[in-house]
CSV table of C-alpha atoms and ligand atoms in Angstrom, one decimal:
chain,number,residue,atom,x,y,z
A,756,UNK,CA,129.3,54.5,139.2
A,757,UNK,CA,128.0,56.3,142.6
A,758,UNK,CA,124.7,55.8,143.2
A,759,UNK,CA,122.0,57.5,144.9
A,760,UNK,CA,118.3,57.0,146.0
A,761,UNK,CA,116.0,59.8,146.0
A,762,UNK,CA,112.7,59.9,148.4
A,763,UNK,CA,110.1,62.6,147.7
A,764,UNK,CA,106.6,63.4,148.3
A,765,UNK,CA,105.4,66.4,146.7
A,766,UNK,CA,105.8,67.9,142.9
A,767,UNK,CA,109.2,66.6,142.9
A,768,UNK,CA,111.1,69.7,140.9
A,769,UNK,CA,114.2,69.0,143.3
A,770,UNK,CA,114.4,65.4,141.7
A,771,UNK,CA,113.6,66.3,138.4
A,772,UNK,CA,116.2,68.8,138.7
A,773,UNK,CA,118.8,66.2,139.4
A,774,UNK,CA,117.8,63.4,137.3
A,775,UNK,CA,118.1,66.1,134.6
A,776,UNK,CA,121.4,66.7,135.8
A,777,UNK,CA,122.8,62.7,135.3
A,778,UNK,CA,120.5,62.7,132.0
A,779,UNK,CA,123.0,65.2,130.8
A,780,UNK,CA,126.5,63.7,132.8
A,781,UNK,CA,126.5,67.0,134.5
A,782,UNK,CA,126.6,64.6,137.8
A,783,UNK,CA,128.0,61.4,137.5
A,784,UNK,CA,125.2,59.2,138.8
A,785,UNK,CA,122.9,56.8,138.5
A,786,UNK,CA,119.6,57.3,140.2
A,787,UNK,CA,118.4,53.4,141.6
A,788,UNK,CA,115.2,54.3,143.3
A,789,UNK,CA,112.6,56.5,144.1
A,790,UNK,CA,110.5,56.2,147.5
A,791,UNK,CA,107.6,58.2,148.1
A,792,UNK,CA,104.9,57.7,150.6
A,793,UNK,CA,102.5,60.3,148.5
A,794,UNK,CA,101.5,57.8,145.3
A,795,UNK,CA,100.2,60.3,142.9
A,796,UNK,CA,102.5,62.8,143.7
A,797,UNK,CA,104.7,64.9,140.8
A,798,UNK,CA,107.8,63.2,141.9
A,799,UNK,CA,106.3,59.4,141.0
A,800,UNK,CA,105.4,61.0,137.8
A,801,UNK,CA,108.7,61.8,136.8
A,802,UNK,CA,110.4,58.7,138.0
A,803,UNK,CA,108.2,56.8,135.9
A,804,UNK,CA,109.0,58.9,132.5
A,805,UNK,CA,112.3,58.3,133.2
A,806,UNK,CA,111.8,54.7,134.4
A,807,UNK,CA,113.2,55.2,138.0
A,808,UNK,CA,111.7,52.4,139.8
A,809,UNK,CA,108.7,53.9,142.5
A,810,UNK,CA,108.1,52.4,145.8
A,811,UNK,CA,105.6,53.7,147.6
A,812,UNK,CA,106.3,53.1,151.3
A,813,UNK,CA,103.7,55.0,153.7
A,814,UNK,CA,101.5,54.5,156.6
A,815,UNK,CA,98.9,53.9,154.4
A,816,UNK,CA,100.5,50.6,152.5
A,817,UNK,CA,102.2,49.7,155.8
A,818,UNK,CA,100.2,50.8,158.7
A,819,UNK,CA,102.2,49.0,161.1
A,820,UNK,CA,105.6,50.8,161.5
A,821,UNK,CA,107.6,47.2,162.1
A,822,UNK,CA,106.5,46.7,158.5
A,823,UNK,CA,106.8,50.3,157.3
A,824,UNK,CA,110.7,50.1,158.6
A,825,UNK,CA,111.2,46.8,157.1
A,826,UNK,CA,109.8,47.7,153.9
A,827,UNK,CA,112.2,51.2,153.3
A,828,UNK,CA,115.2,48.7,154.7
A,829,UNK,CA,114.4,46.1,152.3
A,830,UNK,CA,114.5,49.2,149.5
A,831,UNK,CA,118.0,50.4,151.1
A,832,UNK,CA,119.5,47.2,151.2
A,833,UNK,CA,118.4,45.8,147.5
A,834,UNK,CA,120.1,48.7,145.9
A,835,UNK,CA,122.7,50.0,148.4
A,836,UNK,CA,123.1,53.3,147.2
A,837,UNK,CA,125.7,55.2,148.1
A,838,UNK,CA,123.6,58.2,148.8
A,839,UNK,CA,120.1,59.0,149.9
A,840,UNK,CA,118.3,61.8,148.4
A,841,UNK,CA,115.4,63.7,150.2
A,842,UNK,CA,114.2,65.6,147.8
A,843,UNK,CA,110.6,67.7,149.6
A,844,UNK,CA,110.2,64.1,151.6
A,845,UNK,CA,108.0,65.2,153.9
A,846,UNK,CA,107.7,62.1,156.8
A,847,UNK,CA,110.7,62.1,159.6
A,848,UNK,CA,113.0,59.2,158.7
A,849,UNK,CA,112.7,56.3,161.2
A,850,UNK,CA,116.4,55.8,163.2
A,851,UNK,CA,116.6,52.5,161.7
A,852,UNK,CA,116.9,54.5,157.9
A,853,UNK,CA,119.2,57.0,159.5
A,854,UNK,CA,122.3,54.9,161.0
A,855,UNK,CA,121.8,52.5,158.2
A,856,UNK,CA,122.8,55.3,155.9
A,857,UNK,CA,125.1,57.4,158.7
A,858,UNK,CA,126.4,60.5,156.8
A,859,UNK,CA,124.9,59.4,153.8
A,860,UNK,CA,121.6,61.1,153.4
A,861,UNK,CA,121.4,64.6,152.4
A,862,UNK,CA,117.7,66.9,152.8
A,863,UNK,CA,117.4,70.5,150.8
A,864,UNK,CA,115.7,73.0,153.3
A,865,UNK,CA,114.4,75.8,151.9
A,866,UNK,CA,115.9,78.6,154.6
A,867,UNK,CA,119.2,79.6,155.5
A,868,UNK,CA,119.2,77.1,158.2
A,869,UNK,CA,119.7,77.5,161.4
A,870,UNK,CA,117.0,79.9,161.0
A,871,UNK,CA,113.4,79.2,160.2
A,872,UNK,CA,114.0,75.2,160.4
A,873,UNK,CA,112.5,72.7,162.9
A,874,UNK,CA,109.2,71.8,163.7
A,875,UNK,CA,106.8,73.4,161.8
A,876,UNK,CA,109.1,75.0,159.6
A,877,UNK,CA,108.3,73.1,156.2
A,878,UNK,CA,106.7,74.2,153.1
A,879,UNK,CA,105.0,77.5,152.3
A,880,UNK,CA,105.4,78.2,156.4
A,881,UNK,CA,109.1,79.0,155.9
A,882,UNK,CA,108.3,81.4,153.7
A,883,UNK,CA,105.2,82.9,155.2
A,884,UNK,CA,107.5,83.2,158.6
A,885,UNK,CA,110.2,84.9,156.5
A,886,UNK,CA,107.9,87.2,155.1
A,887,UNK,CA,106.4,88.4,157.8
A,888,UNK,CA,109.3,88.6,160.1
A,889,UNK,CA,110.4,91.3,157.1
A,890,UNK,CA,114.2,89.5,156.6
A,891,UNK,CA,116.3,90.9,153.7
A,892,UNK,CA,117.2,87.6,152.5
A,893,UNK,CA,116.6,84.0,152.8
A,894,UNK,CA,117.9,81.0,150.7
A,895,UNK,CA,118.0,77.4,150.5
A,896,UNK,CA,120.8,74.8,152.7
A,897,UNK,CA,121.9,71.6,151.9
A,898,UNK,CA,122.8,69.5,155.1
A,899,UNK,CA,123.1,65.8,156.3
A,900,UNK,CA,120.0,64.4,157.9
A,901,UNK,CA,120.7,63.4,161.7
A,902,UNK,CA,118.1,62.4,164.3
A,903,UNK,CA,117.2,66.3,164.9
A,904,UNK,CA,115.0,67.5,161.9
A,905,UNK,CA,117.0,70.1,160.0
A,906,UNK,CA,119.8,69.9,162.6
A,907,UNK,CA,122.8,67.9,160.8
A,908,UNK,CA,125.7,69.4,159.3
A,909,UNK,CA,125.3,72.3,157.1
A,910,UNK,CA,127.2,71.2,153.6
A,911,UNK,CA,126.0,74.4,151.1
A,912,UNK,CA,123.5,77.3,151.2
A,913,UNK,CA,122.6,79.8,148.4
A,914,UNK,CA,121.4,83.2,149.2
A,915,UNK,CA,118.0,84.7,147.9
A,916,UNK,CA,117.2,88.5,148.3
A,917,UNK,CA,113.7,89.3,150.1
A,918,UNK,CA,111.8,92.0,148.3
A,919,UNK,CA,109.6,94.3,149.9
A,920,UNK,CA,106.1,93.3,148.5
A,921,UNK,CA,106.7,89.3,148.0
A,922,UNK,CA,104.6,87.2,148.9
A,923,UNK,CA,105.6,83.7,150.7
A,924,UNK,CA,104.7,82.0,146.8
A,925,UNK,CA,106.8,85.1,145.5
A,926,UNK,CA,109.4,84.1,147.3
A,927,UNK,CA,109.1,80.2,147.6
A,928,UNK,CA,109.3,80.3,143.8
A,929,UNK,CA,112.4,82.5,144.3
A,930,UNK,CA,114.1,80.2,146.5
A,931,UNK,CA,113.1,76.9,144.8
A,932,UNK,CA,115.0,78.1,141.5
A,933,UNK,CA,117.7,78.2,143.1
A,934,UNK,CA,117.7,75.0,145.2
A,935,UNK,CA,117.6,73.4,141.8
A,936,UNK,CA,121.0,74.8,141.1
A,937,UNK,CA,122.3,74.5,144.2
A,938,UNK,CA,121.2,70.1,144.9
A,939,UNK,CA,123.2,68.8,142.2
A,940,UNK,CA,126.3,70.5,142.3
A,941,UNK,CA,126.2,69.7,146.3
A,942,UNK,CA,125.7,66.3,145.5
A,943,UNK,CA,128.3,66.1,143.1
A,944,UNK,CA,130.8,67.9,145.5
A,945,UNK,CA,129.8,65.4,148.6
A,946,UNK,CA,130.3,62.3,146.4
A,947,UNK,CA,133.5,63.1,145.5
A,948,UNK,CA,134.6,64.1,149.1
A,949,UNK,CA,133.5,60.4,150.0
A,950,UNK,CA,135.5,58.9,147.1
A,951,UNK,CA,138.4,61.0,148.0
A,952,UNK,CA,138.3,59.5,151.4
A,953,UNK,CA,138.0,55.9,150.2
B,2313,GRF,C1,111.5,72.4,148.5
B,2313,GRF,O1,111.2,73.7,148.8
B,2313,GRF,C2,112.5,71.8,149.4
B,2313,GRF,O2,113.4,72.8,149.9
B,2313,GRF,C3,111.7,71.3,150.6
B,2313,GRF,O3,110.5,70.8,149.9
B,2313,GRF,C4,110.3,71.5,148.7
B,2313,GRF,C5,110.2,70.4,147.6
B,2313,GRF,O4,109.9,70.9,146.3
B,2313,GRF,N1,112.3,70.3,151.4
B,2313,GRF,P1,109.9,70.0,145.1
B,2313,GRF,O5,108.9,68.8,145.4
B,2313,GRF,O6,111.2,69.5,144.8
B,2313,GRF,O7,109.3,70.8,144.0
């Protein structure tokens, strides 16, 4: 069975989203582990009423970053997932995490990247900068994590119409709606390219 680890740190929708996806074999997948580095967030929440192991792996429980890295390797190589998940993770992955898992870790951006990604470009700021730079549409992408934030190949984006009087919450919700479509059906599509290639 292909498996996949998920990291989050916010409300966790995105996860949900998919979990609810393998709940009903829509995706076939188990889901191993969930790492946040926020403990109270939505996303632990859920993993816990669907009894995902949580590891909560920050700088607050591991303040010195040899340990941090050891701690989110030790989680990786436990489980060896065939995928990592971030689903609204909002911490830069260490280099160590990235070539462990080369190719393997796919991010959900909530722009039609490559606009409005990139430093700064995270959360409600997306939106707000789509807003006021008065765009027609925006959207959600689906790409591989490299070294460059929201830089790696692009693997699937959805389109969202901009309206004339939304706000960047108007329009967040608008997007996020569809990233929960558009996740798990990318997920589904990578994981069989890789076992086509095997
Ligand atoms: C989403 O907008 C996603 O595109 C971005 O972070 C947000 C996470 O939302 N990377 P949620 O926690 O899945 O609700």
């Amino acid at each position: 069975m292909f498996k996949i680890g998920v990291m989050a740190s916010g409300g966790g929708s995105n996860f949900k989203a998919i979990i609810d996806r393998i709940g009903n074999g829509d995706l076939e997948a188990q889901c191993k582990f969930l790492i946040t580095n926020n403990a109270g967030c939505g996303a632990a929440a859920h993993a816990e009423e669907y009894g995902i192991p949580v590891y909560h792996i920050s700088g607050k429980t591991h303040p010195d970053t040899a340990a941090y890295e050891t701690a989110l390797m030790d989680v990786l190589n436990r489980y060896d997932v065939d995928l990592l998940v971030l689903a609204g993770y909002m911490k830069a992955l260490p280099n160590c995490v990235i070539s462990r898992m080369s190719d393997r870790i796919l991010n959900i951006h909530p722009s039609l990247l490559p606009k409005y990604g990139g430093k700064g470009f995270w959360g409600i700021h997306v939106h707000e900068a789509v807003v006021a730079a008065h765009e027609k549409e925006s959207g959600a992408t689906v790409h591989l994590v490299s070294e460059e934030i929201d830089k790696g190949r692009i693997l699937s984006q959805v389109k969202v119409p901009v309206m004339e009087d939304d706000t960047p919450e108007v329009l967040a919700a608008r997007v996020l709606e569809q990233e929960h479509e558009l996740y798990w059906k990318t997920i589904k599509e990578y994981a069989e390219n890789l076992a086509a290639n095997h």
